[in-house]
Amino acid sequence: MAADRPADGPGEWVLLSYRMPREPSTPRIAVWRKLKRLGVAQLSDGLVALPADARTREQLEWIADEAIEAGGTASIWIARPATRAQERELATTMAAARAAEYQAVIDQAAEATSAADTAPAVRRLRAELRRIGRRDFFPPLERDRAHAAVRDLAGEPVPKSRVTAPNTPNRPEKNA
């Protein structure tokens, strides 16, 4: 994680606490969609978190400004979970959300193999992998599988750095 981390404890997280008027709903929905695109961890209603670095802080500051411009309130906080277990729970939740997104790419790649022309699906799935990658702070195993599925769909060979000798413990799965 990019967050500043002391040797004996959790790293820093940037938190956005916000409230927005219910009406009109358009600004509230726009903020929610932007937060979803960033891959935030939802701590409670109106409280989200991301691992702290300059990029995530700036992105949440922009969203805070947007909430305020829409007549709401917002504040940015830098914090550390009280325990490593709490941080692991946040990371696990975020990784599970990304794993589901990567699994959807794997499923879509499998469906596209029957198409006469797979090029449009390859372009679309590569763009989706880039979008997911921007919010993937704690990469799950499905990340490599999704990239492999898209490479397979494109008919590309496995990169040499990913090839391992047979019968080694880190041998890639045959269907990956």
Backbone as CSV, one residue per row, in Angstrom:
resi,resn,N_x,N_y,N_z,CA_x,CA_y,CA_z,C_x,C_y,C_z
1,MET,0.854,-1.181,0.000,0.000,0.000,0.000,0.889,1.229,0.000
2,ALA,0.448,2.260,-0.676,1.239,3.472,-0.795,1.208,4.322,0.472
3,ALA,0.315,4.016,1.374,0.161,4.845,2.570,1.397,4.792,3.450
4,ASP,1.653,5.891,4.131,2.729,5.960,5.105,2.388,4.997,6.233
5,ARG,3.317,4.092,6.539,3.026,3.068,7.527,4.177,2.989,8.519
6,PRO,3.866,3.151,9.793,4.906,2.916,10.794,5.220,1.425,10.825
7,ALA,6.392,1.073,11.279,6.820,-0.326,11.290,5.899,-1.210,12.121
8,ASP,5.262,-0.667,13.125,4.482,-1.499,14.044,2.971,-1.295,13.974
9,GLY,2.464,-0.644,12.941,1.030,-0.408,12.935,0.474,-0.165,11.551
10,PRO,-0.819,0.140,11.503,-1.494,0.376,10.234,-0.993,1.646,9.550
11,GLY,-1.228,1.715,8.259,-0.856,2.889,7.479,-1.932,3.958,7.522
12,GLU,-1.637,5.075,6.898,-2.592,6.186,6.868,-3.644,5.973,5.790
13,TRP,-4.820,6.470,6.094,-5.948,6.456,5.166,-6.492,7.871,5.082
14,VAL,-7.018,8.219,3.927,-7.689,9.501,3.773,-9.190,9.212,3.795
15,LEU,-9.898,9.958,4.634,-11.329,9.764,4.804,-12.075,10.994,4.302
16,LEU,-13.215,10.743,3.716,-14.127,11.806,3.303,-15.424,11.598,4.061
17,SER,-15.779,12.611,4.840,-17.062,12.626,5.534,-17.922,13.648,4.799
18,TYR,-19.105,13.239,4.351,-19.921,14.163,3.560,-21.415,13.929,3.789
19,ARG,-22.168,14.973,3.550,-23.635,14.944,3.558,-24.094,15.801,2.393
20,MET,-25.112,15.314,1.717,-25.639,16.062,0.579,-27.157,16.116,0.660
21,PRO,-27.729,17.190,0.146,-29.195,17.282,0.145,-29.810,16.160,-0.709
22,ARG,-30.982,15.707,-0.305,-31.650,14.639,-1.067,-32.134,15.145,-2.416
23,GLU,-32.518,16.397,-2.471,-33.012,16.983,-3.734,-32.196,18.216,-4.066
24,PRO,-31.833,18.438,-5.266,-31.991,17.517,-6.387,-31.063,16.322,-6.229
25,SER,-31.467,15.204,-6.773,-30.705,13.965,-6.581,-29.505,13.843,-7.522
26,THR,-29.488,14.578,-8.602,-28.418,14.445,-9.602,-27.021,14.658,-9.010
27,PRO,-26.766,15.735,-8.237,-25.417,15.891,-7.673,-25.045,14.766,-6.705
28,ARG,-26.001,14.300,-5.926,-25.744,13.221,-4.968,-25.370,11.934,-5.712
29,ILE,-26.085,11.651,-6.788,-25.802,10.455,-7.588,-24.443,10.595,-8.275
30,ALA,-24.126,11.791,-8.750,-22.826,12.014,-9.400,-21.680,11.779,-8.428
31,VAL,-21.818,12.258,-7.209,-20.782,12.042,-6.191,-20.672,10.556,-5.876
32,TRP,-21.782,9.880,-5.695,-21.770,8.450,-5.401,-21.057,7.678,-6.513
33,ARG,-21.349,8.017,-7.778,-20.700,7.330,-8.908,-19.196,7.584,-8.934
34,LYS,-18.791,8.804,-8.627,-17.352,9.112,-8.594,-16.657,8.346,-7.482
35,LEU,-17.296,8.252,-6.331,-16.717,7.488,-5.223,-16.595,6.008,-5.593
36,LYS,-17.609,5.487,-6.252,-17.581,4.088,-6.696,-16.446,3.877,-7.695
37,ARG,-16.270,4.805,-8.619,-15.204,4.718,-9.619,-13.821,4.737,-8.960
38,LEU,-13.705,5.450,-7.836,-12.431,5.496,-7.108,-12.175,4.217,-6.314
39,GLY,-13.220,3.431,-6.065,-13.058,2.190,-5.317,-12.955,2.378,-3.817
40,VAL,-13.650,3.363,-3.287,-13.571,3.665,-1.854,-14.107,2.523,-1.000
41,ALA,-13.641,2.478,0.237,-14.224,1.604,1.252,-15.298,2.420,1.956
42,GLN,-16.507,1.914,1.976,-17.623,2.598,2.640,-17.589,2.223,4.115
43,LEU,-17.237,3.171,4.978,-17.150,2.903,6.412,-18.506,3.009,7.081
44,SER,-19.303,3.981,6.655,-20.674,4.146,7.127,-21.338,5.128,6.178
45,ASP,-22.600,5.449,6.421,-23.283,6.422,5.563,-22.513,7.738,5.595
46,GLY,-22.107,8.201,4.433,-21.426,9.482,4.355,-19.985,9.471,4.825
47,LEU,-19.377,8.293,4.972,-17.976,8.206,5.384,-17.287,7.126,4.563
48,VAL,-16.306,7.561,3.759,-15.569,6.639,2.900,-14.077,6.808,3.134
49,ALA,-13.307,5.790,2.724,-11.860,5.820,2.954,-11.107,5.235,1.769
50,LEU,-9.896,5.741,1.586,-8.934,5.210,0.619,-7.556,5.221,1.273
51,PRO,-6.672,4.318,0.849,-5.289,4.403,1.343,-4.735,5.782,1.010
52,ALA,-4.042,6.397,1.951,-3.594,7.787,1.787,-2.357,7.875,0.910
53,ASP,-2.466,8.665,-0.130,-1.333,9.129,-0.923,-1.783,10.430,-1.570
54,ALA,-0.892,11.095,-2.256,-1.225,12.412,-2.820,-2.396,12.321,-3.797
55,ARG,-2.445,11.267,-4.604,-3.496,11.125,-5.617,-4.854,10.908,-4.964
56,THR,-4.940,9.985,-4.003,-6.243,9.700,-3.401,-6.747,10.886,-2.587
57,ARG,-5.832,11.567,-1.926,-6.249,12.747,-1.159,-6.811,13.819,-2.094
58,GLU,-6.114,14.075,-3.191,-6.578,15.084,-4.145,-7.931,14.700,-4.739
59,GLN,-8.107,13.431,-5.084,-9.382,13.007,-5.656,-10.528,13.183,-4.668
60,LEU,-10.299,12.840,-3.410,-11.364,13.027,-2.416,-11.599,14.506,-2.120
61,GLU,-10.553,15.325,-2.199,-10.741,16.776,-2.028,-11.626,17.330,-3.136
62,TRP,-11.440,16.876,-4.371,-12.299,17.332,-5.471,-13.748,16.945,-5.228
63,ILE,-13.959,15.725,-4.767,-15.324,15.278,-4.502,-15.920,16.054,-3.329
64,ALA,-15.116,16.366,-2.326,-15.592,17.187,-1.207,-16.040,18.552,-1.716
65,ASP,-15.244,19.161,-2.593,-15.620,20.454,-3.172,-16.936,20.348,-3.933
66,GLU,-17.097,19.260,-4.655,-18.331,19.055,-5.422,-19.536,18.925,-4.483
67,ALA,-19.368,18.221,-3.384,-20.461,18.067,-2.415,-20.843,19.416,-1.819
68,ILE,-19.847,20.228,-1.489,-20.105,21.561,-0.919,-20.790,22.462,-1.937
69,GLU,-20.328,22.418,-3.197,-20.948,23.234,-4.253,-22.406,22.852,-4.476
70,ALA,-22.752,21.588,-4.179,-24.131,21.121,-4.346,-24.988,21.431,-3.119
71,GLY,-24.441,22.202,-2.151,-25.209,22.579,-0.978,-25.046,21.633,0.193
72,GLY,-24.084,20.711,0.104,-23.853,19.773,1.194,-22.678,20.186,2.052
73,THR,-22.222,19.273,2.861,-21.047,19.496,3.698,-20.054,18.373,3.424
74,ALA,-18.780,18.671,3.637,-17.760,17.648,3.428,-16.489,18.049,4.153
75,SER,-15.769,17.047,4.636,-14.461,17.294,5.237,-13.571,16.090,4.968
76,ILE,-12.289,16.387,4.880,-11.276,15.373,4.613,-10.497,15.135,5.904
77,TRP,-10.224,13.873,6.195,-9.489,13.492,7.395,-8.381,12.526,7.005
78,ILE,-7.285,12.610,7.698,-6.215,11.624,7.580,-6.230,10.835,8.885
79,ALA,-6.281,9.520,8.763,-6.428,8.693,9.965,-5.715,7.364,9.788
80,ARG,-5.560,6.671,10.892,-5.023,5.312,10.902,-6.043,4.426,11.619
81,PRO,-6.307,3.250,11.080,-7.134,2.317,11.846,-6.428,2.021,13.174
82,ALA,-7.185,1.730,14.187,-6.600,1.495,15.515,-5.748,0.234,15.553
83,THR,-6.084,-0.745,14.695,-5.335,-2.001,14.696,-5.050,-2.444,13.268
84,ARG,-4.074,-3.314,13.133,-3.795,-3.904,11.819,-4.979,-4.742,11.359
85,ALA,-5.680,-5.368,12.292,-6.842,-6.184,11.936,-7.917,-5.334,11.260
86,GLN,-8.146,-4.129,11.776,-9.128,-3.235,11.147,-8.673,-2.854,9.746
87,GLU,-7.377,-2.589,9.580,-6.869,-2.241,8.260,-7.002,-3.433,7.306
88,ARG,-6.693,-4.642,7.801,-6.839,-5.843,6.970,-8.286,-6.026,6.537
89,GLU,-9.209,-5.729,7.440,-10.627,-5.852,7.097,-10.998,-4.886,5.974
90,LEU,-10.534,-3.652,6.077,-10.770,-2.683,4.991,-10.176,-3.179,3.683
91,ALA,-8.911,-3.615,3.734,-8.224,-4.083,2.535,-8.929,-5.299,1.938
92,THR,-9.386,-6.205,2.795,-10.076,-7.404,2.327,-11.386,-7.043,1.638
93,THR,-12.108,-6.111,2.206,-13.368,-5.663,1.602,-13.117,-5.043,0.234
94,MET,-12.090,-4.196,0.157,-11.775,-3.548,-1.117,-11.287,-4.576,-2.145
95,ALA,-10.459,-5.535,-1.719,-9.954,-6.563,-2.628,-11.093,-7.444,-3.134
96,ALA,-12.061,-7.746,-2.286,-13.199,-8.572,-2.697,-14.034,-7.860,-3.761
97,ALA,-14.197,-6.560,-3.609,-14.946,-5.802,-4.611,-14.222,-5.824,-5.954
98,ARG,-12.898,-5.675,-5.927,-12.128,-5.723,-7.179,-12.135,-7.133,-7.755
99,ALA,-12.079,-8.152,-6.892,-12.102,-9.540,-7.356,-13.382,-9.804,-8.149
100,ALA,-14.506,-9.296,-7.667,-15.776,-9.470,-8.383,-15.733,-8.781,-9.744
101,GLU,-15.124,-7.595,-9.797,-15.010,-6.889,-11.081,-14.109,-7.653,-12.047
102,TYR,-12.990,-8.167,-11.550,-12.100,-8.963,-12.402,-12.795,-10.249,-12.858
103,GLN,-13.569,-10.865,-11.976,-14.279,-12.082,-12.350,-15.267,-11.797,-13.477
104,ALA,-15.902,-10.640,-13.438,-16.817,-10.263,-14.519,-16.060,-10.163,-15.844
105,VAL,-14.833,-9.633,-15.820,-14.017,-9.555,-17.035,-13.689,-10.968,-17.524
106,ILE,-13.322,-11.854,-16.606,-13.020,-13.244,-16.975,-14.237,-13.883,-17.645
107,ASP,-15.408,-13.694,-17.058,-16.642,-14.263,-17.597,-16.959,-13.686,-18.979
108,GLN,-16.785,-12.369,-19.132,-17.056,-11.737,-20.420,-16.069,-12.203,-21.490
109,ALA,-14.807,-12.413,-21.107,-13.816,-12.924,-22.054,-14.198,-14.331,-22.507
110,ALA,-14.666,-15.145,-21.572,-15.080,-16.510,-21.921,-16.267,-16.486,-22.879
111,GLU,-17.216,-15.586,-22.634,-18.383,-15.468,-23.513,-17.987,-14.990,-24.898
112,ALA,-16.990,-14.144,-24.987,-16.588,-13.550,-26.260,-15.793,-14.511,-27.139
113,THR,-15.338,-15.625,-26.600,-14.532,-16.558,-27.406,-15.318,-17.132,-28.568
114,SER,-16.638,-17.174,-28.475,-17.457,-17.727,-29.550,-17.754,-16.715,-30.654
115,ALA,-17.388,-15.456,-30.444,-17.659,-14.424,-31.450,-16.735,-14.602,-32.656
116,ALA,-17.240,-14.257,-33.834,-16.438,-14.349,-35.052,-15.267,-13.372,-35.000
117,ASP,-15.529,-12.176,-34.490,-14.481,-11.152,-34.370,-14.358,-10.778,-32.899
118,THR,-13.251,-11.166,-32.283,-13.065,-10.899,-30.860,-12.409,-9.549,-30.589
119,ALA,-11.933,-8.858,-31.629,-11.207,-7.599,-31.437,-12.009,-6.555,-30.655
120,PRO,-13.293,-6.331,-30.957,-14.038,-5.330,-30.164,-14.121,-5.712,-28.683
121,ALA,-14.318,-6.992,-28.409,-14.390,-7.433,-27.009,-13.043,-7.245,-26.324
122,VAL,-11.953,-7.528,-27.031,-10.616,-7.350,-26.450,-10.398,-5.879,-26.099
123,ARG,-10.747,-4.973,-27.002,-10.585,-3.528,-26.723,-11.412,-3.100,-25.521
124,ARG,-12.660,-3.541,-25.484,-13.562,-3.173,-24.387,-13.053,-3.736,-23.058
125,LEU,-12.616,-4.988,-23.061,-12.152,-5.614,-21.817,-10.820,-5.028,-21.356
126,ARG,-9.951,-4.662,-22.275,-8.699,-4.002,-21.874,-8.985,-2.643,-21.237
127,ALA,-9.936,-1.914,-21.801,-10.317,-0.622,-21.207,-10.886,-0.847,-19.811
128,GLU,-11.690,-1.891,-19.653,-12.256,-2.199,-18.336,-11.158,-2.579,-17.351
129,LEU,-10.158,-3.342,-17.783,-9.038,-3.696,-16.908,-8.280,-2.452,-16.452
130,ARG,-8.123,-1.476,-17.351,-7.455,-0.218,-16.957,-8.282,0.524,-15.913
131,ARG,-9.603,0.573,-16.099,-10.477,1.250,-15.127,-10.404,0.563,-13.767
132,ILE,-10.468,-0.753,-13.760,-10.398,-1.487,-12.495,-9.030,-1.266,-11.854
133,GLY,-7.977,-1.307,-12.652,-6.622,-1.149,-12.133,-6.404,0.167,-11.407
134,ARG,-7.098,1.217,-11.835,-6.949,2.523,-11.179,-7.502,2.532,-9.761
135,ARG,-8.408,1.613,-9.441,-8.986,1.567,-8.095,-8.592,0.292,-7.349
136,ASP,-7.589,-0.398,-7.868,-7.168,-1.670,-7.289,-5.972,-1.449,-6.369
137,PHE,-6.246,-1.171,-5.107,-5.204,-0.886,-4.126,-4.644,-2.155,-3.486
138,PHE,-5.423,-3.230,-3.484,-5.043,-4.491,-2.863,-5.365,-5.617,-3.844
139,PRO,-4.523,-5.809,-4.864,-4.846,-6.726,-5.964,-5.143,-8.158,-5.524
140,PRO,-6.304,-8.667,-5.946,-6.650,-10.061,-5.655,-6.062,-10.983,-6.732
141,LEU,-6.138,-12.269,-6.504,-5.643,-13.256,-7.473,-6.346,-13.127,-8.821
142,GLU,-7.591,-12.721,-8.803,-8.365,-12.614,-10.043,-7.774,-11.602,-11.021
143,ARG,-6.960,-10.669,-10.529,-6.360,-9.676,-11.426,-5.536,-10.373,-12.501
144,ASP,-4.600,-11.219,-12.109,-3.762,-11.905,-13.089,-4.590,-12.816,-13.980
145,ARG,-5.595,-13.451,-13.424,-6.462,-14.331,-14.217,-7.247,-13.542,-15.263
146,ALA,-7.704,-12.351,-14.885,-8.450,-11.524,-15.836,-7.538,-11.055,-16.971
147,HIS,-6.334,-10.625,-16.637,-5.394,-10.211,-17.684,-5.071,-11.386,-18.604
148,ALA,-4.885,-12.576,-18.028,-4.596,-13.763,-18.839,-5.772,-14.109,-19.742
149,ALA,-6.998,-13.973,-19.229,-8.181,-14.284,-20.038,-8.285,-13.348,-21.239
150,VAL,-7.966,-12.081,-21.037,-8.028,-11.120,-22.144,-6.894,-11.395,-23.131
151,ARG,-5.707,-11.721,-22.622,-4.598,-12.086,-23.525,-4.969,-13.320,-24.350
152,ASP,-5.573,-14.306,-23.703,-6.005,-15.518,-24.416,-7.026,-15.165,-25.495
153,LEU,-7.973,-14.327,-25.164,-8.990,-13.907,-26.122,-8.352,-13.203,-27.314
154,ALA,-7.299,-12.421,-27.039,-6.601,-11.696,-28.107,-5.649,-12.609,-28.888
155,GLY,-5.425,-13.831,-28.377,-4.510,-14.749,-29.041,-3.051,-14.411,-28.809
156,GLU,-2.791,-13.719,-27.708,-1.416,-13.328,-27.383,-0.752,-14.405,-26.543
157,PRO,0.559,-14.560,-26.698,1.264,-15.545,-25.866,1.392,-15.054,-24.429
158,VAL,1.632,-15.987,-23.530,1.858,-15.653,-22.124,3.216,-14.967,-22.030
159,PRO,3.319,-13.815,-21.331,4.619,-13.147,-21.192,5.632,-14.082,-20.537
160,LYS,6.881,-14.010,-20.989,7.928,-14.903,-20.475,8.089,-14.778,-18.967
161,SER,7.917,-13.607,-18.395,8.075,-13.432,-16.954,7.029,-14.220,-16.177
162,ARG,5.948,-14.624,-16.829,4.881,-15.358,-16.156,5.024,-16.874,-16.347
163,VAL,5.935,-17.296,-17.204,6.090,-18.719,-17.475,6.989,-19.323,-16.407
164,THR,6.550,-20.435,-15.836,7.363,-21.139,-14.847,7.562,-22.567,-15.320
165,ALA,8.562,-23.212,-14.803,8.842,-24.593,-15.175,7.746,-25.501,-14.638
166,PRO,7.475,-26.606,-15.349,6.473,-27.549,-14.842,6.870,-28.079,-13.466
167,ASN,5.874,-28.465,-12.706,6.059,-29.060,-11.381,6.671,-28.118,-10.358
168,THR,6.587,-26.824,-10.588,7.031,-25.871,-9.569,5.821,-25.418,-8.804
169,PRO,6.005,-25.023,-7.544,4.848,-24.633,-6.735,4.099,-23.436,-7.286
170,ASN,4.747,-22.554,-8.036,4.092,-21.334,-8.528,3.624,-21.471,-9.961
171,ARG,3.428,-22.695,-10.424,2.996,-22.902,-11.790,1.602,-22.318,-11.992
172,PRO,1.408,-21.528,-13.068,0.075,-20.958,-13.298,-0.946,-22.050,-13.563
173,GLU,-2.182,-21.771,-13.240,-3.248,-22.718,-13.507,-3.433,-22.855,-15.011
174,LYS,-3.817,-24.032,-15.465,-3.981,-24.266,-16.897,-5.068,-23.391,-17.500
175,ASN,-6.123,-23.130,-16.751,-7.250,-22.354,-17.275,-7.155,-20.881,-16.934
176,ALA,-6.040,-20.425,-16.427,-5.927,-19.034,-16.010,-5.718,-18.129,-17.173
